[in-house]
mmCIF file of C-alpha atoms in Angstrom:
data_model
loop_
_atom_site.group_PDB
_atom_site.id
_atom_site.type_symbol
_atom_site.label_atom_id
_atom_site.label_comp_id
_atom_site.label_asym_id
_atom_site.label_seq_id
_atom_site.Cartn_x
_atom_site.Cartn_y
_atom_site.Cartn_z
ATOM 1 C CA MET A 1 -37.050 -119.525 -70.852
ATOM 2 C CA THR A 2 -39.346 -118.263 -68.113
ATOM 3 C CA ARG A 3 -36.842 -116.399 -65.925
ATOM 4 C CA GLY A 4 -35.526 -112.930 -66.607
ATOM 5 C CA ILE A 5 -33.054 -110.533 -65.047
ATOM 6 C CA LEU A 6 -33.151 -106.782 -65.554
ATOM 7 C CA LEU A 7 -30.023 -104.890 -64.621
ATOM 8 C CA PHE A 8 -31.379 -101.493 -63.584
ATOM 9 C CA ALA A 9 -28.993 -98.531 -63.869
ATOM 10 C CA HIS A 10 -29.522 -94.794 -63.432
ATOM 11 C CA GLY A 11 -28.798 -93.559 -66.951
ATOM 12 C CA ALA A 12 -26.924 -90.516 -68.257
ATOM 13 C CA ARG A 13 -26.879 -88.139 -71.205
ATOM 14 C CA ASP A 14 -23.522 -89.426 -72.459
ATOM 15 C CA PRO A 15 -24.005 -92.819 -74.150
ATOM 16 C CA ARG A 16 -20.464 -93.858 -73.168
ATOM 17 C CA TRP A 17 -21.578 -93.834 -69.530
ATOM 18 C CA ALA A 18 -23.520 -97.069 -70.125
ATOM 19 C CA GLU A 19 -20.562 -99.048 -71.525
ATOM 20 C CA PRO A 20 -19.546 -100.718 -68.228
ATOM 21 C CA PHE A 21 -23.172 -101.655 -67.569
ATOM 22 C CA ARG A 22 -23.481 -103.172 -71.041
ATOM 23 C CA GLU A 23 -20.348 -105.198 -70.319
ATOM 24 C CA ILE A 24 -21.845 -106.434 -67.042
ATOM 25 C CA CYS A 25 -24.985 -107.429 -68.946
ATOM 26 C CA LEU A 26 -22.943 -109.429 -71.482
ATOM 27 C CA ARG A 27 -21.064 -111.193 -68.704
ATOM 28 C CA VAL A 28 -24.244 -112.082 -66.822
ATOM 29 C CA ARG A 29 -25.744 -113.441 -70.052
ATOM 30 C CA SER A 30 -22.728 -115.688 -70.562
ATOM 31 C CA LEU A 31 -22.977 -116.953 -66.970
ATOM 32 C CA GLN A 32 -26.760 -117.493 -67.175
ATOM 33 C CA PRO A 33 -27.479 -118.733 -70.722
ATOM 34 C CA THR A 34 -30.950 -120.047 -69.837
ATOM 35 C CA VAL A 35 -32.104 -116.710 -68.395
ATOM 36 C CA ALA A 36 -33.170 -113.631 -70.383
ATOM 37 C CA VAL A 37 -30.844 -110.845 -69.212
ATOM 38 C CA ASP A 38 -31.295 -107.215 -70.242
ATOM 39 C CA LEU A 39 -30.199 -103.751 -69.161
ATOM 40 C CA CYS A 40 -32.619 -100.901 -68.462
ATOM 41 C CA PHE A 41 -32.461 -97.402 -67.045
ATOM 42 C CA LEU A 42 -34.266 -95.135 -64.615
ATOM 43 C CA GLU A 43 -33.895 -92.038 -66.783
ATOM 44 C CA LEU A 44 -32.085 -90.383 -69.683
ATOM 45 C CA MET A 45 -31.482 -93.673 -71.550
ATOM 46 C CA THR A 46 -33.550 -96.458 -73.034
ATOM 47 C CA PRO A 47 -35.031 -98.879 -72.497
ATOM 48 C CA SER A 48 -36.822 -97.863 -69.338
ATOM 49 C CA LEU A 49 -37.714 -100.432 -66.686
ATOM 50 C CA GLN A 50 -41.281 -100.383 -68.041
ATOM 51 C CA GLN A 51 -40.162 -100.966 -71.644
ATOM 52 C CA ALA A 52 -37.713 -103.716 -70.735
ATOM 53 C CA THR A 53 -40.273 -105.510 -68.561
ATOM 54 C CA THR A 54 -42.854 -105.381 -71.337
ATOM 55 C CA ASP A 55 -40.307 -106.867 -73.754
ATOM 56 C CA LEU A 56 -39.588 -109.733 -71.355
ATOM 57 C CA VAL A 57 -43.271 -110.429 -70.693
ATOM 58 C CA VAL A 58 -43.869 -110.608 -74.455
ATOM 59 C CA ARG A 59 -41.023 -113.158 -74.614
ATOM 60 C CA GLY A 60 -42.810 -115.320 -72.036
ATOM 61 C CA ILE A 61 -40.948 -114.405 -68.862
ATOM 62 C CA THR A 62 -42.961 -115.195 -65.725
ATOM 63 C CA HIS A 63 -40.286 -114.663 -63.033
ATOM 64 C CA LEU A 64 -38.292 -111.432 -63.066
ATOM 65 C CA THR A 65 -35.379 -110.354 -60.895
ATOM 66 C CA VAL A 66 -34.554 -106.640 -60.949
ATOM 67 C CA VAL A 67 -30.952 -105.932 -59.954
ATOM 68 C CA PRO A 68 -30.332 -102.240 -59.167
ATOM 69 C CA LEU A 69 -26.816 -101.336 -60.269
ATOM 70 C CA PHE A 70 -26.599 -98.575 -57.663
ATOM 71 C CA MET A 71 -23.935 -98.475 -54.950
ATOM 72 C CA ALA A 72 -26.297 -97.511 -52.135
ATOM 73 C CA GLN A 73 -29.963 -97.342 -51.143
ATOM 74 C CA GLY A 74 -30.605 -93.687 -51.947
ATOM 75 C CA GLY A 75 -33.786 -91.913 -52.946
ATOM 76 C CA HIS A 76 -34.050 -93.620 -56.319
ATOM 77 C CA LEU A 77 -34.071 -97.077 -54.741
ATOM 78 C CA ARG A 78 -36.125 -96.164 -51.676
ATOM 79 C CA GLN A 79 -38.735 -94.005 -53.405
ATOM 80 C CA ASP A 80 -38.683 -94.202 -57.206
ATOM 81 C CA LEU A 81 -38.068 -97.914 -57.739
ATOM 82 C CA PRO A 82 -40.886 -99.149 -55.438
ATOM 83 C CA VAL A 83 -43.378 -96.968 -57.342
ATOM 84 C CA LEU A 84 -42.168 -98.395 -60.654
ATOM 85 C CA ILE A 85 -42.325 -101.964 -59.334
ATOM 86 C CA ASP A 86 -45.842 -101.462 -57.939
ATOM 87 C CA SER A 87 -46.953 -100.198 -61.345
ATOM 88 C CA LEU A 88 -45.425 -103.232 -63.077
ATOM 89 C CA ARG A 89 -47.077 -105.615 -60.624
ATOM 90 C CA ALA A 90 -50.447 -103.987 -61.310
ATOM 91 C CA GLN A 91 -49.904 -104.146 -65.074
ATOM 92 C CA TYR A 92 -48.559 -107.721 -65.075
ATOM 93 C CA PRO A 93 -50.189 -109.632 -62.197
ATOM 94 C CA GLN A 94 -48.986 -112.917 -63.700
ATOM 95 C CA LEU A 95 -45.348 -111.792 -63.345
ATOM 96 C CA THR A 96 -43.444 -112.570 -60.147
ATOM 97 C CA ILE A 97 -41.008 -109.700 -59.490
ATOM 98 C CA HIS A 98 -38.114 -109.843 -57.034
ATOM 99 C CA VAL A 99 -35.922 -106.778 -56.436
ATOM 100 C CA THR A 100 -32.426 -107.260 -55.035
ATOM 101 C CA THR A 101 -30.593 -104.842 -52.769
ATOM 102 C CA ALA A 102 -28.069 -102.239 -53.910
ATOM 103 C CA LEU A 103 -24.562 -103.283 -54.928
ATOM 104 C CA GLY A 104 -23.089 -101.758 -51.790
ATOM 105 C CA ASP A 105 -25.075 -104.218 -49.678
ATOM 106 C CA SER A 106 -22.882 -107.059 -50.979
ATOM 107 C CA PRO A 107 -19.886 -107.793 -48.722
ATOM 108 C CA GLU A 108 -18.281 -109.694 -51.619
ATOM 109 C CA LEU A 109 -18.513 -106.712 -53.939
ATOM 110 C CA LEU A 110 -17.210 -104.307 -51.301
ATOM 111 C CA GLY A 111 -14.294 -106.681 -50.726
ATOM 112 C CA ALA A 112 -13.559 -106.842 -54.458
ATOM 113 C CA ILE A 113 -13.570 -103.035 -54.669
ATOM 114 C CA ALA A 114 -11.233 -102.781 -51.685
ATOM 115 C CA GLN A 115 -8.864 -105.282 -53.308
ATOM 116 C CA TRP A 116 -8.979 -103.377 -56.589
ATOM 117 C CA VAL A 117 -8.173 -100.113 -54.780
ATOM 118 C CA GLY A 118 -5.203 -101.831 -53.150
ATOM 119 C CA VAL A 119 -3.915 -103.107 -56.494
ATOM 120 C CA ILE A 120 -4.441 -99.835 -58.345
ATOM 121 C CA SER A 121 -2.867 -97.749 -55.578
ATOM 122 C CA ALA A 122 0.171 -100.060 -55.464
ATOM 123 C CA GLN A 123 0.587 -99.669 -59.230
ATOM 124 C CA SER A 124 0.561 -95.890 -58.951
ATOM 125 C CA THR A 125 3.646 -95.961 -56.715
ATOM 126 C CA THR A 126 5.788 -97.953 -59.155
#
C-alpha cells in the first residue's frame, strides 16, 4: 500500500462532533480497501494533519491525497492548510501530496444535499 488519503476536518471540543466524519472515514475505507484512509483535524482534536501524515509515512505511503471536509474555501483552507502542506512537503520530500478542493466545490455533493433537503422538508409536512 503506497497510497493514502487523509480526511481533514476542523475539529471541535465535543468528541461527538467527529462521529459523522468517522463514519465517512469508515465508508471510504470500505470503498478503497487498497488505500490507507485516516481522519485528521486542524485543531481541538487528534490526530493533527502532521501526526496523521507522519503515521502514514511510517507505514510506507508515498502518495497522499488530503481531502478537506469543509463546505467552502474559507480562511482555514486558503491560509492555514497551505502552510501546513508546505511544512509537510519540506519534512517529507519523498511524499507526493495532492490537496482536493472543498466539499462545496463538488456539484454532485451540492446536488445530493439539495435532494436531501427536499426529502427531509417533504417529511416534515406529513
